[in-house]
PDB file of C-alpha atoms in Angstrom:
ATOM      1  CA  UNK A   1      71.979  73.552  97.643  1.00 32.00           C
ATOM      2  CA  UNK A   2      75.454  74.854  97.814  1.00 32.00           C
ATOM      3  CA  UNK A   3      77.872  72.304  98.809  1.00 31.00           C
ATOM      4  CA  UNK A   4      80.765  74.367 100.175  1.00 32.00           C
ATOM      5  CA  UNK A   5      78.333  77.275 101.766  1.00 38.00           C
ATOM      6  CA  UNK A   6      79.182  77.988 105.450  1.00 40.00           C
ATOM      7  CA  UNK A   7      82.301  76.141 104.816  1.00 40.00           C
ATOM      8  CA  UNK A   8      83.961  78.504 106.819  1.00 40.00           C
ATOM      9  CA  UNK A   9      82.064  80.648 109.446  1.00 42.00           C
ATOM     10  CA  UNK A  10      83.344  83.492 112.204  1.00 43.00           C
ATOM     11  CA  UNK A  11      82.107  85.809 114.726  1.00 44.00           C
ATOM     12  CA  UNK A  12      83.870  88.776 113.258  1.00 47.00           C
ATOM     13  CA  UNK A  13      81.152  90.351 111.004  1.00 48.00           C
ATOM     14  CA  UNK A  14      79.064  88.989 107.743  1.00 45.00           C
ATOM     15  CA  UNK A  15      78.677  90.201 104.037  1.00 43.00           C
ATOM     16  CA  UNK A  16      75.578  88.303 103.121  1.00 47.00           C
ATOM     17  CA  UNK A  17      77.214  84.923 102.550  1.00 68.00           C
ATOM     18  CA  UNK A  18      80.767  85.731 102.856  1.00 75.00           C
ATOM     19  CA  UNK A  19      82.320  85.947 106.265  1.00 84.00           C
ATOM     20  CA  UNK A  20      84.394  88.460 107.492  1.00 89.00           C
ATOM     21  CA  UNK A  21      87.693  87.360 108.886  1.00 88.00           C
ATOM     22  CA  UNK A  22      89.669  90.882 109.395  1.00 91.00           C
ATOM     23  CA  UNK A  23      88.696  94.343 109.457  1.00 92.00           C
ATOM     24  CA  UNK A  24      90.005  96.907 106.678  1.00 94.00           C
ATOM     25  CA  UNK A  25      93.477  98.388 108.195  1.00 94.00           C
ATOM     26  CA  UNK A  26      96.176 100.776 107.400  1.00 94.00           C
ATOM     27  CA  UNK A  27     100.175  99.008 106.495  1.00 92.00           C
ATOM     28  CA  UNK A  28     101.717 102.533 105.876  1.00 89.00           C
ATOM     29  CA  UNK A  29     100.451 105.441 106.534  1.00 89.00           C
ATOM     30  CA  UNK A  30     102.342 107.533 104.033  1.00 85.00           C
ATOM     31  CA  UNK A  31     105.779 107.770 106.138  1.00 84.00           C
ATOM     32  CA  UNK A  32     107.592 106.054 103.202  1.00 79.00           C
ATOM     33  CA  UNK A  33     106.196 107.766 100.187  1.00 81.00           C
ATOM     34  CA  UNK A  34     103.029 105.998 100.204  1.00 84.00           C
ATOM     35  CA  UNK A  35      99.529 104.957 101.956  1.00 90.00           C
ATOM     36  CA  UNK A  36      98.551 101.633 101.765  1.00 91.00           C
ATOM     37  CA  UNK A  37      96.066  98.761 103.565  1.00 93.00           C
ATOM     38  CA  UNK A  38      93.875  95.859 103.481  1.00 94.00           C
ATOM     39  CA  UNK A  39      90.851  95.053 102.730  1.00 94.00           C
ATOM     40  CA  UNK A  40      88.876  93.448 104.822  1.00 94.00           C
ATOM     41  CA  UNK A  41      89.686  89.710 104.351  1.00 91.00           C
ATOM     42  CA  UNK A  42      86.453  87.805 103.641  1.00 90.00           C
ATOM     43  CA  UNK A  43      86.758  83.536 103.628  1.00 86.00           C
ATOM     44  CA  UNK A  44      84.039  82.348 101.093  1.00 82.00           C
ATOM     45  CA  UNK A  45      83.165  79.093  99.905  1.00 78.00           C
ATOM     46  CA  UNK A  46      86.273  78.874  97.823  1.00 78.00           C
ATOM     47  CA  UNK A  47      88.929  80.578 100.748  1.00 82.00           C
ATOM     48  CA  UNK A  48      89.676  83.576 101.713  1.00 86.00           C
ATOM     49  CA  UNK A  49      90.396  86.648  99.526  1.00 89.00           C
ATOM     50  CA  UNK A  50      91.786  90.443  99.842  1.00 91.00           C
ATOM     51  CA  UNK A  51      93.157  93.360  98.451  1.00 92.00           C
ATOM     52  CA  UNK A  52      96.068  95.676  99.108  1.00 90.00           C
ATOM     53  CA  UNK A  53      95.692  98.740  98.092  1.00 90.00           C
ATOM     54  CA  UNK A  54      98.961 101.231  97.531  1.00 88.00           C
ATOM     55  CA  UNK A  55      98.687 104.942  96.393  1.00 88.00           C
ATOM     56  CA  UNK A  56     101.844 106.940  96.123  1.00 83.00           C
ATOM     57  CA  UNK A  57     101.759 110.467  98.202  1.00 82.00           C
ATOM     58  CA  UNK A  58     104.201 112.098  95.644  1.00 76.00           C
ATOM     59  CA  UNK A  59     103.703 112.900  92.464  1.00 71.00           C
ATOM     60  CA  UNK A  60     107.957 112.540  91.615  1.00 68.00           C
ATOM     61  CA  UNK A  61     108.488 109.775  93.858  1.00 64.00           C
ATOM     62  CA  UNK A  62     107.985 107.135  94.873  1.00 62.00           C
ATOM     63  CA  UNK A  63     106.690 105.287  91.422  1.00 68.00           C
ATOM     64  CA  UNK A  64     104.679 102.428  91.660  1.00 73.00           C
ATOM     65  CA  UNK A  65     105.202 100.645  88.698  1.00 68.00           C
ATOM     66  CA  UNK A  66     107.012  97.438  89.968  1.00 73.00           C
ATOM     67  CA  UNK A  67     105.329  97.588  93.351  1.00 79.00           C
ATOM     68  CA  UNK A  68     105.529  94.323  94.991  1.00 82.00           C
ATOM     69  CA  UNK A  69     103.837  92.584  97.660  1.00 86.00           C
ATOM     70  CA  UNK A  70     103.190  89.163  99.179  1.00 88.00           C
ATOM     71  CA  UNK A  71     100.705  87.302 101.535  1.00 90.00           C
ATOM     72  CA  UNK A  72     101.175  84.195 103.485  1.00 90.00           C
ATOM     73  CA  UNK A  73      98.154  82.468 105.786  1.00 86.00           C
ATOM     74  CA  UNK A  74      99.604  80.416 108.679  1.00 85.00           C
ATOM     75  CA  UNK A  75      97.949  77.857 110.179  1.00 79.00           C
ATOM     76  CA  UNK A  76      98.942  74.668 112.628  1.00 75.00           C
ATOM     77  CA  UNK A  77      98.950  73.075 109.359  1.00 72.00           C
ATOM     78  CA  UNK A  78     102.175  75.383 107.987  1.00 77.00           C
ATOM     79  CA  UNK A  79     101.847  78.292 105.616  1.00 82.00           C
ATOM     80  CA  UNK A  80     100.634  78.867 102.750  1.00 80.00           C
ATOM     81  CA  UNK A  81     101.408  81.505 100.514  1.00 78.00           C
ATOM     82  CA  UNK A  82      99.468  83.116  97.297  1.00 76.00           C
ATOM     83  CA  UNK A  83     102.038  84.448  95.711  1.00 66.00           C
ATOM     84  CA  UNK A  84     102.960  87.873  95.402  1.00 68.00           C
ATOM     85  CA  UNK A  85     101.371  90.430  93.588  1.00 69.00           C
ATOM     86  CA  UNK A  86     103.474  93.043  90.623  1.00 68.00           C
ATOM     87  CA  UNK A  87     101.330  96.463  89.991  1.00 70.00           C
ATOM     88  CA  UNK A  88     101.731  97.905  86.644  1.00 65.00           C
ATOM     89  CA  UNK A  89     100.643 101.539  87.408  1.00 72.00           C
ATOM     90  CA  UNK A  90     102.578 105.234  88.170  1.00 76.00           C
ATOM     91  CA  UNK A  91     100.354 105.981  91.059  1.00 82.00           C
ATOM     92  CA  UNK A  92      98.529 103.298  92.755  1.00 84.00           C
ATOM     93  CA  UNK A  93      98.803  99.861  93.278  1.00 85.00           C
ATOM     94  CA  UNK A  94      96.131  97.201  93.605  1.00 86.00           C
ATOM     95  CA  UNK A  95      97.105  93.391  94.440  1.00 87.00           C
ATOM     96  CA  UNK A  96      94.576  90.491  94.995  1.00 88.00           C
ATOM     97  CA  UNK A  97      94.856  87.767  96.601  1.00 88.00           C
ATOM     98  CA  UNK A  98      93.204  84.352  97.045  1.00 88.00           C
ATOM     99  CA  UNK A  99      93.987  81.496  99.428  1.00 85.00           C
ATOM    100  CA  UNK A 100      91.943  78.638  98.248  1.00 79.00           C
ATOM    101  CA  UNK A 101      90.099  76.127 101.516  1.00 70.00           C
ATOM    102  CA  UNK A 102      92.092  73.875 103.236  1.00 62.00           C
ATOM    103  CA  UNK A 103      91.600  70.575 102.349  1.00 64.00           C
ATOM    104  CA  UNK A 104      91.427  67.693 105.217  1.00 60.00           C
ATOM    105  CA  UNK A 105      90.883  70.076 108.333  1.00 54.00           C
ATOM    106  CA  UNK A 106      89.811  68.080 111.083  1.00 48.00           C
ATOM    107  CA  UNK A 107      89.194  70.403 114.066  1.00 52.00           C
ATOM    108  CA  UNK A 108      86.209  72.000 114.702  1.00 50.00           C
ATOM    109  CA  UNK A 109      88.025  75.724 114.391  1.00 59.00           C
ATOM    110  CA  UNK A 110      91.085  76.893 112.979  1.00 74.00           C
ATOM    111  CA  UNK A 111      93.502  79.906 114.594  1.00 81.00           C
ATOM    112  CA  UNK A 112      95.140  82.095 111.508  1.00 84.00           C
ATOM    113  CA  UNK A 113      97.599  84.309 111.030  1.00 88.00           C
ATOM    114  CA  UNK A 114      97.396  86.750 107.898  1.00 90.00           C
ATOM    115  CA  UNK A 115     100.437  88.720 107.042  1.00 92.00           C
ATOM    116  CA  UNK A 116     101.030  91.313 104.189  1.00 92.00           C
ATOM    117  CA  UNK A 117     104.993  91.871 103.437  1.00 89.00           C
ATOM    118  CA  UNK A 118     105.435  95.134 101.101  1.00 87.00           C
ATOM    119  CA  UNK A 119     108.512  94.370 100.040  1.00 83.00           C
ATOM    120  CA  UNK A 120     108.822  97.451  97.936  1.00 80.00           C
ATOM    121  CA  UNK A 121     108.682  99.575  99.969  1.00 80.00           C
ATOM    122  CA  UNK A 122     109.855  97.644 103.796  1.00 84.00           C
ATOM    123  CA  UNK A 123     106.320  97.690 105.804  1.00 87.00           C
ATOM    124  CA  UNK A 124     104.293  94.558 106.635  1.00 89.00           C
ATOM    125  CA  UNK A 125     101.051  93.912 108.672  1.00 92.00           C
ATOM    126  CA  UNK A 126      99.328  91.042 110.580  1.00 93.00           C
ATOM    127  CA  UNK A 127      96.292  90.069 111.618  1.00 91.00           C
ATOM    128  CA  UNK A 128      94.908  86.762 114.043  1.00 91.00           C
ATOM    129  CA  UNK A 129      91.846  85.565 113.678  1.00 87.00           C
ATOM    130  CA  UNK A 130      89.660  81.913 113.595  1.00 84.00           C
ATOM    131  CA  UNK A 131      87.345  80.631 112.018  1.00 76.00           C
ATOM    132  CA  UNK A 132      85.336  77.448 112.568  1.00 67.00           C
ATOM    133  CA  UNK A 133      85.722  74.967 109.629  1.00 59.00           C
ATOM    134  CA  UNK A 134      82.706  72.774 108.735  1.00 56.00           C
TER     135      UNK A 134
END
């Protein structure tokens, strides 16, 4: 038996034994140069994990090679943030990212806040959701 399994759980929607925290959603929608989103955020045993996802409209401009990005997960606890992501491609862009469980949660559920900051190219997006921690 799995030790960690169900270690988080929410309402929102399940992927056989991954939960899913936040729908898929648009952070630009190709105003700036580009389209990007989210992947639907998904906590696991070992956190919670995404993807944003960055395609550039014009061919000329706007390159993605240094596209940058970063996440944060808030929490009553503080923040916590996985770093930022660096794409190495012309045309798209494709950043993971991973915030590992948080160790010594007490209450039964926890209230998040997920944000995105594109910092390449000035757009951000949020998302609240909970998730009870077992």
């Amino acid at each position: 038996m799995d030790p960690f399994r169900g270690a988080f759980s929410s309402g929102a929607g399940t992927l056989g034994t991954l939960e899913v925290c936040t729908p898929a959603a648009y952070v630009s929608t190709g105003d700036n140069g580009i389209v990007s989103l989210v992947t639907p955020a998904v906590s696991g045993p070992d956190g919670i994990r995404f993807e944003y996802l960055a395609m550039s409209l014009d061919h000329d401009e706007p390159a993605l090679m240094r596209h940058d990005a970063q996440a944060y997960l808030e929490h009553s606890g503080g923040v916590i943030q996985a770093g930022w992501g660096l794409s190495g491609s012309m045309r798209h862009s494709a950043i993971q990212f991973h915030f590992r469980k948080p160790k010594g949660v007490v209450p039964a559920s926890y209230a998040f806040t997920l944000k995105v900051i594109d910092s390449s190219f000035n757009s951000g997006w949020s998302s609240e959701f909970s998730l009870a921690v077992t």
